[in-house]
Short mmCIF file of C-alpha atoms in Angstrom, two decimals:
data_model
loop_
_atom_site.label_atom_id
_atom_site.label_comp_id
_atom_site.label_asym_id
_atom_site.label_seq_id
_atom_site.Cartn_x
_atom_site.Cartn_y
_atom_site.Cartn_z
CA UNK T 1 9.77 -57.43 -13.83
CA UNK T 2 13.51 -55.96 -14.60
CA UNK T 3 12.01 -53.56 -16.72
CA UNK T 4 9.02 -51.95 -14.39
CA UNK T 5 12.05 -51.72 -11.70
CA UNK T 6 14.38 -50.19 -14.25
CA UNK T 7 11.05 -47.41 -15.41
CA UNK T 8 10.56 -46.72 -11.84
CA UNK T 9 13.91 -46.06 -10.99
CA UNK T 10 13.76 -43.85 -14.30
CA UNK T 11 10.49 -41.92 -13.01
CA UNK T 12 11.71 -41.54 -9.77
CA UNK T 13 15.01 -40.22 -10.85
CA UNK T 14 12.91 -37.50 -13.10
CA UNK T 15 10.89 -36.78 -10.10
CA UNK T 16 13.69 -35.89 -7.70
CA UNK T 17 15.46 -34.00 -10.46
CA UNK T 18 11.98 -32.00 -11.52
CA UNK T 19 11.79 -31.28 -7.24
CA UNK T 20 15.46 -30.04 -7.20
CA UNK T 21 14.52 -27.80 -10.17
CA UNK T 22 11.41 -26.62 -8.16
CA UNK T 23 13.42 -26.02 -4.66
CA UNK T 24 16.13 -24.00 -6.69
CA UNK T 25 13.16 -21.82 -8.14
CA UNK T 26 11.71 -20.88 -5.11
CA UNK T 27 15.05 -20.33 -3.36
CA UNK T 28 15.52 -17.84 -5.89
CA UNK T 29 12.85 -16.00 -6.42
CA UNK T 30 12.46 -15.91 -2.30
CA UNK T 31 16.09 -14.49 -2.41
CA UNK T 32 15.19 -12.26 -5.57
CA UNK T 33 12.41 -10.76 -3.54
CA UNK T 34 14.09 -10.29 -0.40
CA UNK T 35 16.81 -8.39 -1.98
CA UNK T 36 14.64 -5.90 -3.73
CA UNK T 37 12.24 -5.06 -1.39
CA UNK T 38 8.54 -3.48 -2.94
CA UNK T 39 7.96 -1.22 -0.43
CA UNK T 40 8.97 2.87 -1.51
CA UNK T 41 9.10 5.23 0.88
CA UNK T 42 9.01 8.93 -0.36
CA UNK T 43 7.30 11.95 1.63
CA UNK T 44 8.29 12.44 5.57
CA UNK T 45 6.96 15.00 7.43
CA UNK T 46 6.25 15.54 10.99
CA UNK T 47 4.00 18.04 13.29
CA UNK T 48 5.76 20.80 15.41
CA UNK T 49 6.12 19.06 18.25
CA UNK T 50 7.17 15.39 16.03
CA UNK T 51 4.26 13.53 18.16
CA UNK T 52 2.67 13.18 14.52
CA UNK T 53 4.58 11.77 11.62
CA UNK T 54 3.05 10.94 8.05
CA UNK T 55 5.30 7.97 5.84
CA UNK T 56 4.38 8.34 2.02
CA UNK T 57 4.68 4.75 0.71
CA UNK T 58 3.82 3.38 -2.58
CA UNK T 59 3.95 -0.46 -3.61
CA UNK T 60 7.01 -1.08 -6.72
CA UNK T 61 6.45 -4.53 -6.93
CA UNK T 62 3.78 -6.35 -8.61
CA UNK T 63 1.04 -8.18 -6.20
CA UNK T 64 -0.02 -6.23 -3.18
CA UNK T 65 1.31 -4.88 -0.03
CA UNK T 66 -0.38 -5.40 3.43
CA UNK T 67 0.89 -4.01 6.42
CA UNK T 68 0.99 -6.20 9.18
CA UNK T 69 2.19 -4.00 11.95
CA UNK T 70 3.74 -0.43 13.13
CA UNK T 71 5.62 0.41 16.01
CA UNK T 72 7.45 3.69 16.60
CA UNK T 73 10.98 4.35 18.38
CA UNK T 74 12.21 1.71 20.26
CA UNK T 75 9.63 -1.09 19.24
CA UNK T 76 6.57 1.30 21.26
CA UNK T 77 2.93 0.59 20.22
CA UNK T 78 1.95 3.81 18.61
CA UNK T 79 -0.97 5.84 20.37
CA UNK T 80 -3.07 5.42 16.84
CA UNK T 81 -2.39 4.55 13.29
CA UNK T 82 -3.80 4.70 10.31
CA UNK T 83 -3.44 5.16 6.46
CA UNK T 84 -4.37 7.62 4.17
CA UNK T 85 -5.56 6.63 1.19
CA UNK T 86 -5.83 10.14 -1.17
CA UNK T 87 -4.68 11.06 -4.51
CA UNK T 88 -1.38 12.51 -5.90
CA UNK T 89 -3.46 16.12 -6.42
CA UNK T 90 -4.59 16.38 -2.67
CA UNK T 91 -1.56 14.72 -0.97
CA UNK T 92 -1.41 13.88 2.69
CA UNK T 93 -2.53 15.96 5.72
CA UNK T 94 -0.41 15.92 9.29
CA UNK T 95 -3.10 15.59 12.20
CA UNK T 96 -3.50 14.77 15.42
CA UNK T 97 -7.41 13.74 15.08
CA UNK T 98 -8.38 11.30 12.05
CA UNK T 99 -11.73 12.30 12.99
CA UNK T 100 -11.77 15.68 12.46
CA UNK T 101 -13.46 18.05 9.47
CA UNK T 102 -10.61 19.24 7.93
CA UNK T 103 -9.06 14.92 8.45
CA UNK T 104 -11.93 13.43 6.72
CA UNK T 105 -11.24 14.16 3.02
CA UNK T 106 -8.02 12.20 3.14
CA UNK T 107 -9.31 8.94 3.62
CA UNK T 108 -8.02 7.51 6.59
CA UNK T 109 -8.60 3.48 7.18
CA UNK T 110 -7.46 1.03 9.26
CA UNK T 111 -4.14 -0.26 8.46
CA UNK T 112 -5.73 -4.10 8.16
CA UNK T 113 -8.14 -2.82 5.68
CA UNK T 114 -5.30 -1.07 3.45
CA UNK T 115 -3.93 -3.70 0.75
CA UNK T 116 -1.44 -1.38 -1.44
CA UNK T 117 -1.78 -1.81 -5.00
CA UNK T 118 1.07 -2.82 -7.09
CA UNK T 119 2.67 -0.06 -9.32
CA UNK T 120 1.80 2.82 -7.16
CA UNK T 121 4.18 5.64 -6.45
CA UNK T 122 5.71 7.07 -3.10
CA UNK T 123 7.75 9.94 -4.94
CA UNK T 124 6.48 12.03 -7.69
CA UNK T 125 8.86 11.84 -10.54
CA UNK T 126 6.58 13.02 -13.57
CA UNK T 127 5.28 9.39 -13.66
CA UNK T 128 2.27 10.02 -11.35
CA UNK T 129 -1.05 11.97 -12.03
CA UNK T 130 -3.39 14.21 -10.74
CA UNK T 131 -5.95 11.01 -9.84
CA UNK T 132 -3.39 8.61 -8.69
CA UNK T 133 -4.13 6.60 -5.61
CA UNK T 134 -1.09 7.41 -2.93
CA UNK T 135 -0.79 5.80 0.42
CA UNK T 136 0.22 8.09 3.73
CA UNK T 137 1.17 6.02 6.88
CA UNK T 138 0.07 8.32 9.73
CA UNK T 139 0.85 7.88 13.17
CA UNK T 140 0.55 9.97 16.23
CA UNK T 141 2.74 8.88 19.70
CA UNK T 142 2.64 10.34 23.34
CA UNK T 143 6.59 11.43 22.73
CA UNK T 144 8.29 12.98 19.84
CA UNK T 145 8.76 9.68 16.93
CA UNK T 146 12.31 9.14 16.16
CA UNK T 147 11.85 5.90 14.18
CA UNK T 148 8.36 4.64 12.73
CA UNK T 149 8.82 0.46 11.73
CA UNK T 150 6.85 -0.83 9.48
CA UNK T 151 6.11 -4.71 9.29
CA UNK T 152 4.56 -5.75 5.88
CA UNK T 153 4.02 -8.86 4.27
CA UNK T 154 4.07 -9.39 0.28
CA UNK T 155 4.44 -12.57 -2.03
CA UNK T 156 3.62 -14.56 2.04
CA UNK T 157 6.83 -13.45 2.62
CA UNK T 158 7.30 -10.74 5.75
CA UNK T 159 9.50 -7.57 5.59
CA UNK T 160 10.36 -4.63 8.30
CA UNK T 161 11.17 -1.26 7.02
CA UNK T 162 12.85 1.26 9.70
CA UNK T 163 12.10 4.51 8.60
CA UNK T 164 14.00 7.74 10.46
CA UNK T 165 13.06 10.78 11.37
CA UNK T 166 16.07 11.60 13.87
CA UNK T 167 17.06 14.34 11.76
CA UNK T 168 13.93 16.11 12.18
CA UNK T 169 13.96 15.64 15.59
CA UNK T 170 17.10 17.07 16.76
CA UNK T 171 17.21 20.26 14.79
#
């Protein structure tokens, strides 16, 4: 009877130690995650009048990137979003109407139907190609867009990315 106690104290030692180990590798990796963000943000560019913005993003981690939600300026539900999905040859386009002729070759979807792969590119440093997938975050607001955030979620954990374009605006 002294000996089952003693090997159950034993196992259950090994099992708290083996859960520590498990807690500290989670904390970690969350941490490890959180401080290097996947989300790359290259190309900004805005229409005339900055009531139409287009975010290049590309996805430097390695699972997938959903977008959860977008607001522009000072946390404002933008008029209409949605993402381009075109290639590295075509790039993006900056419209006002997703529906129109000239729009339609650039492959706008609805943001919850967008998962970004992993590995793609928001800058073009030589590493991309002609055929490469790139993603364009396009959004078009009643008022000029100072700020676009972007709420994404990847590895179940959540992120927000504040991107500027106050710089644009005021010159």
């Amino acid at each position: 009877m002294k000996k089952q106690r003693l090997r159950m104290g034993k196992l259950k030692k090994k099992l708290w130690i083996f859960a520590l180990l498990v807690a500290i590798f989670m904390g970690g990796f969350y941490f490890l995650v959180k401080g290097y963000p996947p989300l790359d943000i290259g190309t900004l560019a805005s229409s005339n009048d900055h009531k139409s913005v287009v975010v290049g993003m590309g996805n430097k981690g390695f699972g997938e990137v959903k977008i959860l939600g977008v607001s522009v300026n000072n946390d404002e539900k933008p008029s209409k979003t949605k993402v381009q999905v075109s290639s590295a040859s075509q790039g993006f386009i900056i419209t006002d109407d997703y529906d129109n002729q000239g729009s339609k070759p650039y492959g706008f979807q609805n943001i919850e139907d967008i998962a970004m792969k992993a590995g793609t590119s928001a800058s073009d440093e030589g590493t991309t190609t002609k055929n490469d997938e790139i993603y364009g975050l396009s959004v078009i607001h009643h008022e000029a867009i100072n700020r676009v955030n972007i709420k994404y979620s990847y590895l179940g954990i959540t992120f927000d990315e504040m991107v500027s374009f106050e710089a644009k605006v005021n010159r």
